[in-house]
Each structure stands twice: as C-alpha cells, then as structure tokens.
Protein backbone atom coordinates (compact mmCIF):
# COMPACT_ATOMS: atom_id res chain seq x y z
CA MET A 1 -37.29 -12.08 -4.71
CA ARG A 2 -37.74 -9.99 -2.20
CA ARG A 3 -35.28 -7.36 -0.98
CA LEU A 4 -34.34 -6.99 3.06
CA THR A 5 -32.57 -3.46 3.78
CA CYS A 6 -30.51 -2.96 7.15
CA LEU A 7 -31.90 -0.53 9.72
CA GLU A 8 -29.57 0.92 12.39
CA LEU A 9 -29.36 -1.27 15.33
CA ASN A 10 -31.06 0.24 18.96
CA ALA A 11 -33.26 -0.25 21.71
CA ALA A 12 -36.95 0.65 21.22
CA ALA A 13 -36.60 -2.04 17.38
CA PHE A 14 -35.02 -4.44 18.55
CA ALA A 15 -36.69 -4.77 21.49
CA PRO A 16 -39.23 -7.50 20.34
CA PHE A 17 -36.68 -10.10 19.37
CA GLY A 18 -34.05 -8.99 22.38
CA ALA A 19 -31.56 -6.79 23.83
CA VAL A 20 -29.12 -3.96 22.51
CA ILE A 21 -25.95 -4.34 24.99
CA ASP A 22 -24.92 -0.48 25.15
CA GLY A 23 -23.77 1.92 27.51
CA GLU A 24 -24.76 4.72 24.90
CA GLY A 25 -27.78 7.34 26.89
CA ARG A 26 -27.03 5.30 30.12
CA ALA A 27 -25.07 6.79 33.61
CA PRO A 28 -22.09 4.65 34.37
CA GLU A 29 -20.96 4.09 37.82
CA SER A 30 -17.53 4.48 38.73
CA ILE A 31 -15.84 1.36 40.05
CA ASN A 32 -11.84 -0.32 40.93
CA ASP A 33 -10.73 3.02 42.60
CA GLY A 34 -12.49 5.36 39.68
CA THR A 35 -10.31 3.34 36.86
CA THR A 36 -13.51 1.33 35.80
CA GLN A 37 -16.92 2.59 34.51
CA ARG A 38 -19.45 -0.07 35.11
CA TYR A 39 -23.00 0.18 31.87
CA ALA A 40 -24.65 -2.41 34.61
CA ASP A 41 -27.80 -4.39 33.86
CA LEU A 42 -28.11 -3.63 30.26
CA ALA A 43 -29.86 -7.81 29.38
CA ARG A 44 -30.74 -9.99 31.71
CA LEU A 45 -30.26 -14.17 30.18
CA ASP A 46 -32.62 -16.84 29.46
CA LEU A 47 -30.10 -19.63 29.42
CA CYS A 48 -31.97 -22.81 31.26
CA ALA A 49 -35.20 -22.98 30.35
CA ASN A 50 -34.64 -26.50 31.78
CA ALA A 51 -32.97 -28.59 34.54
CA GLY A 52 -31.56 -30.75 32.21
CA ASP A 53 -30.10 -28.16 29.81
CA GLY A 54 -26.60 -27.58 30.75
CA ALA A 55 -24.82 -24.71 32.35
CA PRO A 56 -25.05 -22.06 30.61
CA LEU A 57 -21.83 -21.44 28.20
CA ILE A 58 -18.87 -19.04 26.32
CA HIS A 59 -18.14 -20.08 22.93
CA LEU A 60 -15.35 -17.47 20.06
CA TYR A 61 -17.19 -17.19 16.83
CA VAL A 62 -14.70 -16.63 14.36
CA ALA A 63 -16.13 -15.44 11.06
CA SER A 64 -16.04 -15.09 7.51
CA ALA A 65 -17.42 -11.95 6.08
CA ARG A 66 -20.43 -12.69 4.20
CA ARG A 67 -20.86 -11.45 0.12
CA PHE A 68 -23.44 -9.27 -0.50
CA PRO A 69 -26.14 -9.35 -1.75
CA LEU A 70 -26.30 -12.24 0.83
CA ARG A 71 -29.55 -14.67 -0.21
CA LEU A 72 -31.06 -15.68 3.46
CA ALA A 73 -32.10 -19.24 2.80
CA ARG A 74 -33.07 -19.62 6.45
CA LEU A 75 -33.56 -18.87 9.71
CA GLU A 76 -33.33 -21.03 13.01
CA ARG A 77 -34.01 -20.36 17.43
CA HIS A 78 -32.84 -21.96 20.47
CA ARG A 79 -36.03 -22.85 22.47
CA ARG A 80 -34.68 -23.18 25.80
CA ALA A 81 -31.91 -20.30 25.43
CA SER A 82 -31.15 -16.99 24.98
CA GLN A 83 -27.78 -15.87 23.23
CA VAL A 84 -25.68 -12.98 23.04
CA PHE A 85 -23.10 -12.23 20.53
CA ILE A 86 -20.37 -9.81 21.80
CA PRO A 87 -18.37 -8.82 18.93
CA LEU A 88 -14.97 -8.36 20.36
CA ASN A 89 -13.43 -6.14 17.87
CA GLY A 90 -15.94 -3.88 18.27
CA GLN A 91 -16.91 -4.33 14.85
CA ARG A 92 -20.09 -3.67 13.18
CA PHE A 93 -22.08 -6.38 12.34
CA ILE A 94 -25.69 -7.87 10.72
CA ILE A 95 -28.34 -9.22 12.35
CA VAL A 96 -31.43 -10.59 10.95
CA VAL A 97 -34.57 -11.30 13.43
CA ALA A 98 -37.82 -12.39 12.28
CA PRO A 99 -41.03 -12.82 15.01
CA GLY A 100 -43.67 -15.94 15.14
CA GLY A 101 -43.88 -19.07 17.94
CA PRO A 102 -43.75 -22.14 15.72
CA LEU A 103 -42.98 -20.65 12.55
CA PRO A 104 -41.33 -17.66 11.19
CA ASP A 105 -43.30 -14.63 10.14
CA TRP A 106 -41.00 -14.38 6.42
CA GLU A 107 -42.79 -11.31 5.89
CA ARG A 108 -42.23 -8.57 8.69
CA MET A 109 -38.20 -10.58 8.77
CA GLN A 110 -36.09 -7.44 10.06
CA ALA A 111 -31.95 -6.50 9.29
CA PHE A 112 -30.54 -4.55 12.16
CA LEU A 113 -26.51 -2.78 11.15
CA SER A 114 -24.96 -2.13 14.72
CA LYS A 115 -22.54 0.51 15.49
CA PRO A 116 -18.91 -0.08 17.09
CA GLY A 117 -19.13 -1.21 19.67
CA GLN A 118 -22.26 -2.74 20.09
CA ALA A 119 -24.23 -5.96 21.15
CA VAL A 120 -26.81 -7.76 21.09
CA SER A 121 -28.96 -10.34 23.53
CA LEU A 122 -31.72 -12.65 21.99
CA HIS A 123 -34.85 -13.61 23.13
CA ARG A 124 -35.41 -17.36 23.91
CA GLY A 125 -37.32 -18.60 21.02
CA CYS A 126 -36.01 -16.33 18.62
CA TRP A 127 -36.11 -16.80 14.50
CA HIS A 128 -33.06 -15.27 13.61
CA HIS A 129 -30.12 -16.05 10.61
CA GLY A 130 -27.18 -16.87 11.28
CA LEU A 131 -24.20 -14.78 12.42
CA VAL A 132 -23.03 -12.05 9.92
CA ALA A 133 -20.02 -10.27 9.36
CA LEU A 134 -19.04 -8.01 7.88
CA ASN A 135 -15.08 -9.24 7.75
CA ASP A 136 -12.89 -12.16 7.72
CA SER A 137 -12.13 -13.35 10.47
CA ASP A 138 -14.28 -11.03 12.57
CA ARG A 139 -14.76 -12.63 16.74
CA PHE A 140 -17.44 -12.95 18.44
CA ALA A 141 -18.27 -13.83 22.25
CA VAL A 142 -21.19 -16.04 22.17
CA ILE A 143 -23.24 -17.09 24.97
CA GLU A 144 -25.86 -19.61 25.30
CA GLY A 145 -27.50 -22.27 27.32
CA GLY A 146 -25.29 -25.86 27.61
CA ALA A 147 -27.89 -27.65 24.95
CA TYR A 148 -27.06 -25.50 22.22
CA ARG A 149 -26.53 -28.45 19.80
CA THR A 150 -30.07 -29.71 20.32
CA ASP A 151 -31.44 -27.03 20.96
CA THR A 152 -30.89 -25.61 17.15
CA GLU A 153 -34.54 -25.74 14.95
CA GLU A 154 -33.98 -24.12 11.37
CA LEU A 155 -36.36 -23.01 8.68
CA ASP A 156 -35.81 -23.45 5.37
CA ALA A 157 -37.40 -19.40 3.57
CA PRO A 158 -39.92 -20.07 1.33
CA GLU A 159 -38.85 -17.67 -1.21
CA ASP A 160 -35.68 -15.96 -2.04
CA ILE A 161 -34.90 -12.74 0.49
CA LEU A 162 -31.57 -11.15 -0.52
CA LEU A 163 -30.17 -9.13 2.20
CA GLU A 164 -28.32 -6.02 0.67
CA LEU A 165 -25.54 -4.20 2.44
CA PRO A 166 -26.40 -0.30 3.12
CA GLU A 167 -24.03 2.36 1.82
C-alpha cells in the first residue's frame, strides 16, 4: 500500500497540471471607481476542443467531507475541455493529480492542499481525482465544457493508495 501526502498548492509545482487561480504576489488593477481590485488574467480556459462540444457550463457542487486516510480508487480526465474548481466560501480543498497520456502515471501522482481563497484550473486531459472536500457542504463553482457527461474517462488504481490529511 502506498501513502500520499499533500504538498502546498503553488503555481510552480502545479504548472504541469494546470493553473493556480490566486492573486497573491500580483498587482491588482483598480476598477469600478476604485471600489474593486481586479486581479486579471489568472488562468486561460480551454473548454471547446471540438465544434460540437457545446457551450461552456457553470455548475454548483456541494460536497461532503472526505474521511482520512482516503483511499484513492480511481482517477479521471476530460480530454476535450479544461475544468475549473472555485471554492465559494474561501475554504481549503485537496486536488489530486497525475501526469500521463493515455494512462496516468500512478507513481508520480501528487496531492495539493489549497490555501483559503485559491482555486484551480486543470489542463485539458489532466488526470485527477474527484473533488476532495474537507468540510460537509463545501460549495464550489465548477466551470467545464458542455460535453462533460461524454468527456469523462475513469481508470481504477492498480494498487491501494491512501491519501493522508496534512497536519
């Protein structure tokens, strides 16, 4: 049995899998008569690989807390669209990803723990685990391509992999 621990979510470590959406370290632009600070161009969306994929969609996910250690039974990917997870209450969450092409590289799987207020945009085709919420009723806005129902590929893990909750 293999154990996986969480790393801190940061842009450099997460870059092979997608973008961290966070204004930290960036200079905002003042808009709306100075009442709003805009952190622009934090992530690019890649939501329509094919003309028939349909318009991008926004969903609301209300998640249950996971129990730890969490058995990571499978990974999924979406080959025709990126996917964005935005916590609506500023809560932390865990994103589990793995490099790979037709198959995930299970040995190089990584888990990242977000800081409050961070969101992520996964690259199109990125292998990832389903949403890992830390609290019951955590709410997320999820942006994805219109063909998400037919664009989800799942693969079972070849061995038991346990994700441990960080201290």
